[in-house]
PDB file of C-alpha atoms in Angstrom:
ATOM      1  CA  UNK A   9      89.462 103.792  80.312  1.00 40.00           C
ATOM      2  CA  UNK A  10      86.088 103.434  78.536  1.00 41.00           C
ATOM      3  CA  UNK A  11      83.161 103.966  80.854  1.00 43.00           C
ATOM      4  CA  UNK A  12      85.302 105.349  83.683  1.00 44.00           C
ATOM      5  CA  UNK A  13      83.913 108.520  85.254  1.00 50.00           C
ATOM      6  CA  UNK A  14      86.202 111.530  85.864  1.00 52.00           C
ATOM      7  CA  UNK A  15      85.576 110.994  89.587  1.00 60.00           C
ATOM      8  CA  UNK A  16      86.992 107.459  89.480  1.00 68.00           C
ATOM      9  CA  UNK A  17      89.921 108.674  87.389  1.00 76.00           C
ATOM     10  CA  UNK A  18      90.713 111.273  90.061  1.00 82.00           C
ATOM     11  CA  UNK A  19      90.581 108.614  92.785  1.00 85.00           C
ATOM     12  CA  UNK A  20      92.971 106.373  90.870  1.00 84.00           C
ATOM     13  CA  UNK A  21      95.358 109.263  90.191  1.00 86.00           C
ATOM     14  CA  UNK A  22      95.357 110.208  93.890  1.00 90.00           C
ATOM     15  CA  UNK A  23      96.157 106.618  94.863  1.00 89.00           C
ATOM     16  CA  UNK A  24      99.171 106.367  92.526  1.00 91.00           C
ATOM     17  CA  UNK A  25     102.499 106.327  94.327  1.00 93.00           C
ATOM     18  CA  UNK A  26     100.993 105.994  97.812  1.00 96.00           C
ATOM     19  CA  UNK A  27     103.297 105.352 100.762  1.00 97.00           C
ATOM     20  CA  UNK A  28     102.883 103.028 103.748  1.00 97.00           C
ATOM     21  CA  UNK A  29     103.978 103.020 107.375  1.00 96.00           C
ATOM     22  CA  UNK A  30     105.350 100.144 109.453  1.00 96.00           C
ATOM     23  CA  UNK A  31     107.208  99.610 112.725  1.00 94.00           C
ATOM     24  CA  UNK A  32     110.553  97.913 113.175  1.00 94.00           C
ATOM     25  CA  UNK A  33     108.701  94.795 114.348  1.00 93.00           C
ATOM     26  CA  UNK A  34     106.545  94.624 111.196  1.00 94.00           C
ATOM     27  CA  UNK A  35     109.136  92.958 108.913  1.00 96.00           C
ATOM     28  CA  UNK A  36     107.228  89.614 108.843  1.00 96.00           C
ATOM     29  CA  UNK A  37     104.065  91.554 107.975  1.00 95.00           C
ATOM     30  CA  UNK A  38     105.881  93.384 105.181  1.00 97.00           C
ATOM     31  CA  UNK A  39     107.200  90.106 103.782  1.00 97.00           C
ATOM     32  CA  UNK A  40     103.667  88.688 103.827  1.00 96.00           C
ATOM     33  CA  UNK A  41     102.248  91.802 102.128  1.00 96.00           C
ATOM     34  CA  UNK A  42     105.078  92.316  99.608  1.00 97.00           C
ATOM     35  CA  UNK A  43     103.233  90.687  96.686  1.00 95.00           C
ATOM     36  CA  UNK A  44     100.367  93.174  97.078  1.00 95.00           C
ATOM     37  CA  UNK A  45     102.551  96.306  97.264  1.00 96.00           C
ATOM     38  CA  UNK A  46     103.667  98.012  94.023  1.00 95.00           C
ATOM     39  CA  UNK A  47     107.453  97.843  93.474  1.00 96.00           C
ATOM     40  CA  UNK A  48     109.198 101.076  94.464  1.00 97.00           C
ATOM     41  CA  UNK A  49     106.567 102.001  97.077  1.00 97.00           C
ATOM     42  CA  UNK A  50     107.914 104.248  99.827  1.00 98.00           C
ATOM     43  CA  UNK A  51     107.677 102.543 103.226  1.00 98.00           C
ATOM     44  CA  UNK A  52     108.120 104.655 106.363  1.00 98.00           C
ATOM     45  CA  UNK A  53     109.638 102.917 109.408  1.00 97.00           C
ATOM     46  CA  UNK A  54     108.668 104.391 112.760  1.00 95.00           C
ATOM     47  CA  UNK A  55     111.136 105.236 115.559  1.00 94.00           C
ATOM     48  CA  UNK A  56     109.497 103.816 118.677  1.00 91.00           C
ATOM     49  CA  UNK A  57     110.856 103.834 122.208  1.00 88.00           C
ATOM     50  CA  UNK A  58     110.564 100.048 122.542  1.00 90.00           C
ATOM     51  CA  UNK A  59     112.741  99.352 119.486  1.00 92.00           C
ATOM     52  CA  UNK A  60     116.518  99.666 119.158  1.00 93.00           C
ATOM     53  CA  UNK A  61     118.909 100.812 116.447  1.00 94.00           C
ATOM     54  CA  UNK A  62     119.665  97.317 115.010  1.00 95.00           C
ATOM     55  CA  UNK A  63     115.931  96.595 114.701  1.00 96.00           C
ATOM     56  CA  UNK A  64     115.272  99.886 112.882  1.00 96.00           C
ATOM     57  CA  UNK A  65     118.226  99.371 110.539  1.00 97.00           C
ATOM     58  CA  UNK A  66     117.207  95.744 109.849  1.00 97.00           C
ATOM     59  CA  UNK A  67     113.698  96.943 108.969  1.00 97.00           C
ATOM     60  CA  UNK A  68     115.097  99.525 106.518  1.00 98.00           C
ATOM     61  CA  UNK A  69     117.303  96.838 104.950  1.00 98.00           C
ATOM     62  CA  UNK A  70     114.286  94.517 104.606  1.00 98.00           C
ATOM     63  CA  UNK A  71     112.276  97.260 102.885  1.00 98.00           C
ATOM     64  CA  UNK A  72     115.142  97.752 100.421  1.00 98.00           C
ATOM     65  CA  UNK A  73     115.614  94.008  99.862  1.00 97.00           C
ATOM     66  CA  UNK A  74     111.933  93.559  99.030  1.00 98.00           C
ATOM     67  CA  UNK A  75     112.093  96.193  96.294  1.00 97.00           C
ATOM     68  CA  UNK A  76     110.660  99.190  98.128  1.00 98.00           C
ATOM     69  CA  UNK A  77     112.081 102.568  99.228  1.00 98.00           C
ATOM     70  CA  UNK A  78     112.913 102.759 102.949  1.00 98.00           C
ATOM     71  CA  UNK A  79     111.993 106.011 104.714  1.00 98.00           C
ATOM     72  CA  UNK A  80     113.222 105.611 108.299  1.00 98.00           C
ATOM     73  CA  UNK A  81     111.870 107.977 110.937  1.00 98.00           C
ATOM     74  CA  UNK A  82     114.341 109.828 113.141  1.00 98.00           C
ATOM     75  CA  UNK A  83     112.916 110.999 116.458  1.00 97.00           C
ATOM     76  CA  UNK A  84     114.849 114.069 117.636  1.00 97.00           C
ATOM     77  CA  UNK A  85     114.010 113.911 121.347  1.00 96.00           C
ATOM     78  CA  UNK A  86     114.656 110.157 121.569  1.00 96.00           C
ATOM     79  CA  UNK A  87     118.304 110.558 120.507  1.00 96.00           C
ATOM     80  CA  UNK A  88     120.734 110.556 123.409  1.00 96.00           C
ATOM     81  CA  UNK A  89     123.671 112.153 121.575  1.00 97.00           C
ATOM     82  CA  UNK A  90     125.096 113.288 118.255  1.00 98.00           C
ATOM     83  CA  UNK A  91     127.112 110.060 118.243  1.00 97.00           C
ATOM     84  CA  UNK A  92     123.871 108.062 118.390  1.00 97.00           C
ATOM     85  CA  UNK A  93     122.425 110.028 115.463  1.00 97.00           C
ATOM     86  CA  UNK A  94     125.568 109.538 113.365  1.00 98.00           C
ATOM     87  CA  UNK A  95     125.684 105.830 114.228  1.00 98.00           C
ATOM     88  CA  UNK A  96     122.084 105.450 113.035  1.00 98.00           C
ATOM     89  CA  UNK A  97     122.608 107.473 109.829  1.00 98.00           C
ATOM     90  CA  UNK A  98     125.848 105.631 109.069  1.00 98.00           C
ATOM     91  CA  UNK A  99     124.214 102.220 109.518  1.00 98.00           C
ATOM     92  CA  UNK A 100     121.250 103.229 107.331  1.00 98.00           C
ATOM     93  CA  UNK A 101     123.613 104.397 104.590  1.00 97.00           C
ATOM     94  CA  UNK A 102     125.721 101.222 104.756  1.00 97.00           C
ATOM     95  CA  UNK A 103     122.998  98.603 105.213  1.00 96.00           C
ATOM     96  CA  UNK A 104     120.137 100.031 103.145  1.00 96.00           C
ATOM     97  CA  UNK A 105     121.526 102.876 100.958  1.00 96.00           C
ATOM     98  CA  UNK A 106     118.911 105.140 102.491  1.00 97.00           C
ATOM     99  CA  UNK A 107     118.372 108.481 100.723  1.00 97.00           C
ATOM    100  CA  UNK A 108     115.059 109.371 102.390  1.00 98.00           C
ATOM    101  CA  UNK A 109     114.181 110.052 106.026  1.00 98.00           C
ATOM    102  CA  UNK A 110     111.280 111.448 108.042  1.00 98.00           C
ATOM    103  CA  UNK A 111     112.200 113.671 110.983  1.00 98.00           C
ATOM    104  CA  UNK A 112     109.879 114.103 113.928  1.00 96.00           C
ATOM    105  CA  UNK A 113     110.164 115.648 117.374  1.00 93.00           C
ATOM    106  CA  UNK A 114     109.058 112.494 119.173  1.00 90.00           C
ATOM    107  CA  UNK A 115     107.004 111.725 122.265  1.00 83.00           C
ATOM    108  CA  UNK A 116     109.333 112.429 125.217  1.00 86.00           C
ATOM    109  CA  UNK A 117     108.421 115.713 126.936  1.00 88.00           C
ATOM    110  CA  UNK A 118     112.113 116.415 127.549  1.00 93.00           C
ATOM    111  CA  UNK A 119     114.837 115.546 125.013  1.00 95.00           C
ATOM    112  CA  UNK A 120     117.135 112.657 125.933  1.00 95.00           C
ATOM    113  CA  UNK A 121     120.036 114.427 124.208  1.00 96.00           C
ATOM    114  CA  UNK A 122     120.991 117.548 122.221  1.00 97.00           C
ATOM    115  CA  UNK A 123     118.007 117.707 119.814  1.00 97.00           C
ATOM    116  CA  UNK A 124     114.959 119.410 121.296  1.00 96.00           C
ATOM    117  CA  UNK A 125     112.896 119.118 118.105  1.00 95.00           C
ATOM    118  CA  UNK A 126     113.067 118.109 114.457  1.00 96.00           C
ATOM    119  CA  UNK A 127     114.234 121.606 113.420  1.00 97.00           C
ATOM    120  CA  UNK A 128     117.287 121.224 115.671  1.00 97.00           C
ATOM    121  CA  UNK A 129     118.010 117.844 114.091  1.00 97.00           C
ATOM    122  CA  UNK A 130     117.720 119.308 110.583  1.00 98.00           C
ATOM    123  CA  UNK A 131     119.935 122.214 111.684  1.00 97.00           C
ATOM    124  CA  UNK A 132     122.719 119.784 112.659  1.00 97.00           C
ATOM    125  CA  UNK A 133     123.536 119.460 108.935  1.00 96.00           C
ATOM    126  CA  UNK A 134     124.199 115.741 109.397  1.00 97.00           C
ATOM    127  CA  UNK A 135     121.405 114.355 107.223  1.00 98.00           C
ATOM    128  CA  UNK A 136     122.961 115.324 103.906  1.00 97.00           C
ATOM    129  CA  UNK A 137     126.395 114.227 105.078  1.00 97.00           C
ATOM    130  CA  UNK A 138     125.109 110.644 105.304  1.00 97.00           C
ATOM    131  CA  UNK A 139     123.432 110.533 101.904  1.00 97.00           C
ATOM    132  CA  UNK A 140     119.935 111.723 102.829  1.00 98.00           C
ATOM    133  CA  UNK A 141     118.436 113.746  99.969  1.00 97.00           C
ATOM    134  CA  UNK A 142     114.696 113.807 100.712  1.00 98.00           C
ATOM    135  CA  UNK A 143     113.336 114.686 104.145  1.00 98.00           C
ATOM    136  CA  UNK A 144     109.782 114.227 105.352  1.00 98.00           C
ATOM    137  CA  UNK A 145     108.338 116.587 107.967  1.00 98.00           C
ATOM    138  CA  UNK A 146     104.987 116.621 109.786  1.00 96.00           C
ATOM    139  CA  UNK A 147     101.856 118.574 108.934  1.00 96.00           C
ATOM    140  CA  UNK A 148      98.779 118.926 111.167  1.00 95.00           C
ATOM    141  CA  UNK A 149      95.572 119.886 109.308  1.00 95.00           C
ATOM    142  CA  UNK A 150      93.571 119.627 112.558  1.00 92.00           C
ATOM    143  CA  UNK A 151      96.234 121.252 114.717  1.00 90.00           C
ATOM    144  CA  UNK A 152      98.335 119.680 117.465  1.00 87.00           C
ATOM    145  CA  UNK A 153      97.101 119.014 121.019  1.00 84.00           C
ATOM    146  CA  UNK A 154     100.234 120.593 122.555  1.00 83.00           C
ATOM    147  CA  UNK A 155     101.261 123.298 120.037  1.00 87.00           C
ATOM    148  CA  UNK A 156      99.221 126.307 118.927  1.00 91.00           C
ATOM    149  CA  UNK A 157      98.563 126.940 115.229  1.00 92.00           C
ATOM    150  CA  UNK A 158     100.760 130.035 114.925  1.00 94.00           C
ATOM    151  CA  UNK A 159     103.715 128.086 116.257  1.00 94.00           C
ATOM    152  CA  UNK A 160     102.936 125.096 114.002  1.00 94.00           C
ATOM    153  CA  UNK A 161     102.973 127.281 110.891  1.00 96.00           C
ATOM    154  CA  UNK A 162     106.160 129.109 111.934  1.00 96.00           C
ATOM    155  CA  UNK A 163     108.026 125.853 112.592  1.00 96.00           C
ATOM    156  CA  UNK A 164     106.825 124.261 109.345  1.00 97.00           C
ATOM    157  CA  UNK A 165     108.057 127.252 107.321  1.00 97.00           C
ATOM    158  CA  UNK A 166     111.384 127.235 109.208  1.00 97.00           C
ATOM    159  CA  UNK A 167     111.891 123.525 108.515  1.00 97.00           C
ATOM    160  CA  UNK A 168     111.180 123.907 104.795  1.00 97.00           C
ATOM    161  CA  UNK A 169     113.607 126.831 104.584  1.00 97.00           C
ATOM    162  CA  UNK A 170     116.337 124.980 106.527  1.00 97.00           C
ATOM    163  CA  UNK A 171     116.038 121.932 104.266  1.00 98.00           C
ATOM    164  CA  UNK A 172     116.136 123.972 101.074  1.00 96.00           C
ATOM    165  CA  UNK A 173     119.239 125.828 102.307  1.00 97.00           C
ATOM    166  CA  UNK A 174     120.934 122.401 102.540  1.00 97.00           C
ATOM    167  CA  UNK A 175     119.668 121.371  99.077  1.00 97.00           C
ATOM    168  CA  UNK A 176     117.421 118.747 100.658  1.00 98.00           C
ATOM    169  CA  UNK A 177     113.927 118.159  99.243  1.00 97.00           C
ATOM    170  CA  UNK A 178     111.128 118.515 101.814  1.00 98.00           C
ATOM    171  CA  UNK A 179     107.948 116.436 101.716  1.00 98.00           C
ATOM    172  CA  UNK A 180     105.140 117.053 104.194  1.00 98.00           C
ATOM    173  CA  UNK A 181     103.276 114.046 105.604  1.00 98.00           C
ATOM    174  CA  UNK A 182     100.140 114.917 107.525  1.00 97.00           C
ATOM    175  CA  UNK A 183      98.581 113.422 110.601  1.00 95.00           C
ATOM    176  CA  UNK A 184      95.624 111.217 109.668  1.00 94.00           C
ATOM    177  CA  UNK A 185      92.054 112.403 110.000  1.00 93.00           C
ATOM    178  CA  UNK A 186      88.477 111.403 109.211  1.00 94.00           C
ATOM    179  CA  UNK A 187      87.310 114.748 107.788  1.00 95.00           C
ATOM    180  CA  UNK A 188      88.264 116.121 104.365  1.00 96.00           C
ATOM    181  CA  UNK A 189      87.258 119.744 105.128  1.00 95.00           C
ATOM    182  CA  UNK A 190      90.200 120.668 107.424  1.00 96.00           C
ATOM    183  CA  UNK A 191      92.606 118.887 105.065  1.00 97.00           C
ATOM    184  CA  UNK A 192      91.567 121.018 102.090  1.00 97.00           C
ATOM    185  CA  UNK A 193      91.565 124.232 104.154  1.00 97.00           C
ATOM    186  CA  UNK A 194      95.053 123.443 105.453  1.00 97.00           C
ATOM    187  CA  UNK A 195      96.395 122.631 101.975  1.00 97.00           C
ATOM    188  CA  UNK A 196      95.056 125.910 100.590  1.00 97.00           C
ATOM    189  CA  UNK A 197      96.610 127.844 103.487  1.00 97.00           C
ATOM    190  CA  UNK A 198      99.933 126.011 103.012  1.00 97.00           C
ATOM    191  CA  UNK A 199     100.105 127.063  99.368  1.00 97.00           C
ATOM    192  CA  UNK A 200      99.018 130.631 100.219  1.00 96.00           C
ATOM    193  CA  UNK A 201     101.994 130.788 102.576  1.00 96.00           C
ATOM    194  CA  UNK A 202     104.329 129.949  99.684  1.00 95.00           C
ATOM    195  CA  UNK A 203     105.119 126.320 100.542  1.00 96.00           C
ATOM    196  CA  UNK A 204     105.101 124.284  97.333  1.00 94.00           C
ATOM    197  CA  UNK A 205     106.632 121.068  98.675  1.00 96.00           C
ATOM    198  CA  UNK A 206     104.778 117.847  97.812  1.00 96.00           C
ATOM    199  CA  UNK A 207     102.273 116.753 100.463  1.00 97.00           C
ATOM    200  CA  UNK A 208     101.216 113.247 101.453  1.00 98.00           C
ATOM    201  CA  UNK A 209      97.845 113.243 103.185  1.00 97.00           C
ATOM    202  CA  UNK A 210      97.753 110.780 106.084  1.00 96.00           C
ATOM    203  CA  UNK A 211      94.954 108.229 105.771  1.00 96.00           C
ATOM    204  CA  UNK A 212      94.164 105.299 108.088  1.00 94.00           C
ATOM    205  CA  UNK A 213      94.250 101.913 106.405  1.00 93.00           C
ATOM    206  CA  UNK A 214      91.201  99.689 106.938  1.00 93.00           C
ATOM    207  CA  UNK A 215      91.021  98.765 110.622  1.00 90.00           C
ATOM    208  CA  UNK A 216      88.688  98.027 113.485  1.00 89.00           C
ATOM    209  CA  UNK A 217      86.606 100.957 114.675  1.00 89.00           C
ATOM    210  CA  UNK A 218      87.837 100.652 118.273  1.00 89.00           C
ATOM    211  CA  UNK A 219      91.438 100.705 117.064  1.00 90.00           C
ATOM    212  CA  UNK A 220      90.849 103.749 114.865  1.00 90.00           C
ATOM    213  CA  UNK A 221      89.181 105.639 117.716  1.00 91.00           C
ATOM    214  CA  UNK A 222      92.019 104.774 120.116  1.00 90.00           C
ATOM    215  CA  UNK A 223      94.601 106.209 117.716  1.00 90.00           C
ATOM    216  CA  UNK A 224      92.393 109.253 117.069  1.00 90.00           C
ATOM    217  CA  UNK A 225      92.267 110.016 120.813  1.00 87.00           C
ATOM    218  CA  UNK A 226      96.005 109.532 121.146  1.00 85.00           C
ATOM    219  CA  UNK A 227      96.801 111.980 118.343  1.00 84.00           C
ATOM    220  CA  UNK A 228      94.087 114.568 118.996  1.00 83.00           C
ATOM    221  CA  UNK A 229      92.137 113.744 115.821  1.00 89.00           C
ATOM    222  CA  UNK A 230      88.497 114.895 115.699  1.00 87.00           C
ATOM    223  CA  UNK A 231      86.152 111.904 115.878  1.00 85.00           C
ATOM    224  CA  UNK A 232      82.695 113.284 116.663  1.00 89.00           C
ATOM    225  CA  UNK A 233      79.648 111.212 115.718  1.00 87.00           C
ATOM    226  CA  UNK A 234      78.985 113.419 112.681  1.00 89.00           C
ATOM    227  CA  UNK A 235      82.569 113.228 111.390  1.00 91.00           C
ATOM    228  CA  UNK A 236      82.941 109.456 111.744  1.00 89.00           C
ATOM    229  CA  UNK A 237      79.504 108.849 110.218  1.00 89.00           C
ATOM    230  CA  UNK A 238      80.573 110.845 107.161  1.00 90.00           C
ATOM    231  CA  UNK A 239      83.820 108.851 107.103  1.00 89.00           C
ATOM    232  CA  UNK A 240      81.874 105.594 107.074  1.00 88.00           C
ATOM    233  CA  UNK A 241      81.484 104.104 110.551  1.00 86.00           C
ATOM    234  CA  UNK A 242      79.166 104.412 113.504  1.00 80.00           C
ATOM    235  CA  UNK A 243      80.054 104.986 117.141  1.00 78.00           C
ATOM    236  CA  UNK A 244      77.263 102.536 118.040  1.00 79.00           C
ATOM    237  CA  UNK A 245      79.070  99.665 116.290  1.00 78.00           C
ATOM    238  CA  UNK A 246      82.547  99.572 117.807  1.00 78.00           C
ATOM    239  CA  UNK A 247      83.076  95.953 116.727  1.00 78.00           C
ATOM    240  CA  UNK A 248      82.944  96.860 113.040  1.00 80.00           C
ATOM    241  CA  UNK A 249      85.736  97.856 110.686  1.00 85.00           C
ATOM    242  CA  UNK A 250      86.098 100.942 108.514  1.00 88.00           C
ATOM    243  CA  UNK A 251      88.119 101.799 105.427  1.00 87.00           C
ATOM    244  CA  UNK A 252      89.029 105.147 103.857  1.00 93.00           C
ATOM    245  CA  UNK A 253      86.885 104.671 100.720  1.00 92.00           C
ATOM    246  CA  UNK A 254      84.575 107.661 101.301  1.00 93.00           C
ATOM    247  CA  UNK A 255      87.392 109.921 102.534  1.00 95.00           C
ATOM    248  CA  UNK A 256      89.568 109.257  99.485  1.00 94.00           C
ATOM    249  CA  UNK A 257      86.607 109.585  97.124  1.00 93.00           C
ATOM    250  CA  UNK A 258      85.674 112.985  98.538  1.00 95.00           C
ATOM    251  CA  UNK A 259      89.299 114.158  98.658  1.00 96.00           C
ATOM    252  CA  UNK A 260      89.849 113.178  95.014  1.00 94.00           C
ATOM    253  CA  UNK A 261      86.649 114.904  93.918  1.00 94.00           C
ATOM    254  CA  UNK A 262      87.455 118.183  95.665  1.00 95.00           C
ATOM    255  CA  UNK A 263      91.225 118.528  95.161  1.00 94.00           C
ATOM    256  CA  UNK A 264      92.229 121.391  92.867  1.00 92.00           C
ATOM    257  CA  UNK A 265      95.847 121.438  91.708  1.00 87.00           C
ATOM    258  CA  UNK A 266      95.797 125.250  91.464  1.00 89.00           C
ATOM    259  CA  UNK A 267      94.745 125.671  95.113  1.00 92.00           C
ATOM    260  CA  UNK A 268      96.190 122.553  96.739  1.00 95.00           C
ATOM    261  CA  UNK A 269      99.351 121.709  94.788  1.00 90.00           C
ATOM    262  CA  UNK A 270     100.852 118.239  94.438  1.00 89.00           C
ATOM    263  CA  UNK A 271      99.139 115.749  96.753  1.00 95.00           C
ATOM    264  CA  UNK A 272      99.556 111.989  97.315  1.00 96.00           C
ATOM    265  CA  UNK A 273      98.474 109.580 100.063  1.00 97.00           C
ATOM    266  CA  UNK A 274     100.296 108.101 103.048  1.00 97.00           C
ATOM    267  CA  UNK A 275      98.644 105.121 104.739  1.00 97.00           C
ATOM    268  CA  UNK A 276      98.952 104.616 108.483  1.00 96.00           C
ATOM    269  CA  UNK A 277      98.539 100.828 108.554  1.00 93.00           C
ATOM    270  CA  UNK A 278      98.108 100.361 112.328  1.00 85.00           C
ATOM    271  CA  UNK A 279      99.721  96.933 112.083  1.00 63.00           C
ATOM    272  CA  UNK A 280      97.789  95.830 108.988  1.00 90.00           C
ATOM    273  CA  UNK A 281     100.238  96.159 106.092  1.00 95.00           C
ATOM    274  CA  UNK A 282      98.698  93.360 104.038  1.00 94.00           C
ATOM    275  CA  UNK A 283      95.122  94.504 104.692  1.00 94.00           C
ATOM    276  CA  UNK A 284      96.014  98.053 103.625  1.00 95.00           C
ATOM    277  CA  UNK A 285      97.965  96.998 100.517  1.00 94.00           C
ATOM    278  CA  UNK A 286      95.197  94.644  99.378  1.00 94.00           C
ATOM    279  CA  UNK A 287      92.550  97.301 100.042  1.00 93.00           C
ATOM    280  CA  UNK A 288      94.500  99.813  97.915  1.00 91.00           C
ATOM    281  CA  UNK A 289      94.848  97.310  95.075  1.00 89.00           C
ATOM    282  CA  UNK A 290      91.105  96.512  95.127  1.00 89.00           C
ATOM    283  CA  UNK A 291      90.139 100.188  95.365  1.00 85.00           C
ATOM    284  CA  UNK A 292      92.337 101.146  92.393  1.00 82.00           C
ATOM    285  CA  UNK A 293      90.937  98.284  90.309  1.00 81.00           C
ATOM    286  CA  UNK A 294      87.275  98.872  91.205  1.00 74.00           C
TER     287      UNK A 294
END
């Protein structure tokens, strides 16, 4: 485009093919936002303790019906039995022709059934049997509050290897953050360790500052005054809102395909699907 700087071109390229996240209860929000979301966008559907199987399956079916790609989450420790897992996978295959899933350990400290973590769920071999071809797994550029870094790296490598042995394509989706530095360091280390799977960097959609800080505390995300000021909000104005403009601009400017590999964005919408989709459309057009 005439007059477009390389920096803006990099931002637009990074934004292409972004994915979104919703809960099972967000179907009305998705319907409202649908006109602002590019057709074929991947939409992740969380696996929360206060939602049931029919609600999760209905959400996946709604994503499909609206012209997007459903990526249901499967929480290993929340599953009570293998039967429950197979019932969920079977319903997803039948109702929404799901070929993508995101596997996560889940919040419960003790598993409710036979799967102690996402690696155990992958190891069951059931995903591919029910038509799943692409499997998302978690990445933690800033570490995990309950798991040390050595263990995080070992498990990530084991999950990638287990998926590839089953001819399933891994994609890594990272926890969101406000600081580009640990993201770039983590990406470089990932590639040095021989993992070449595509990565989606987790980014918060535009939201209230208090809401962003609450989620940051919950997930162990660094939110010091210096970091959030660089991101674009102030701890002295908790009633304001903040978007990921600066974060994405800096990430786009500093990404190097040779060091960091294939990278896209994943938006944590925090209940604001329409706000996030409209922000992304405006940002890409700016």
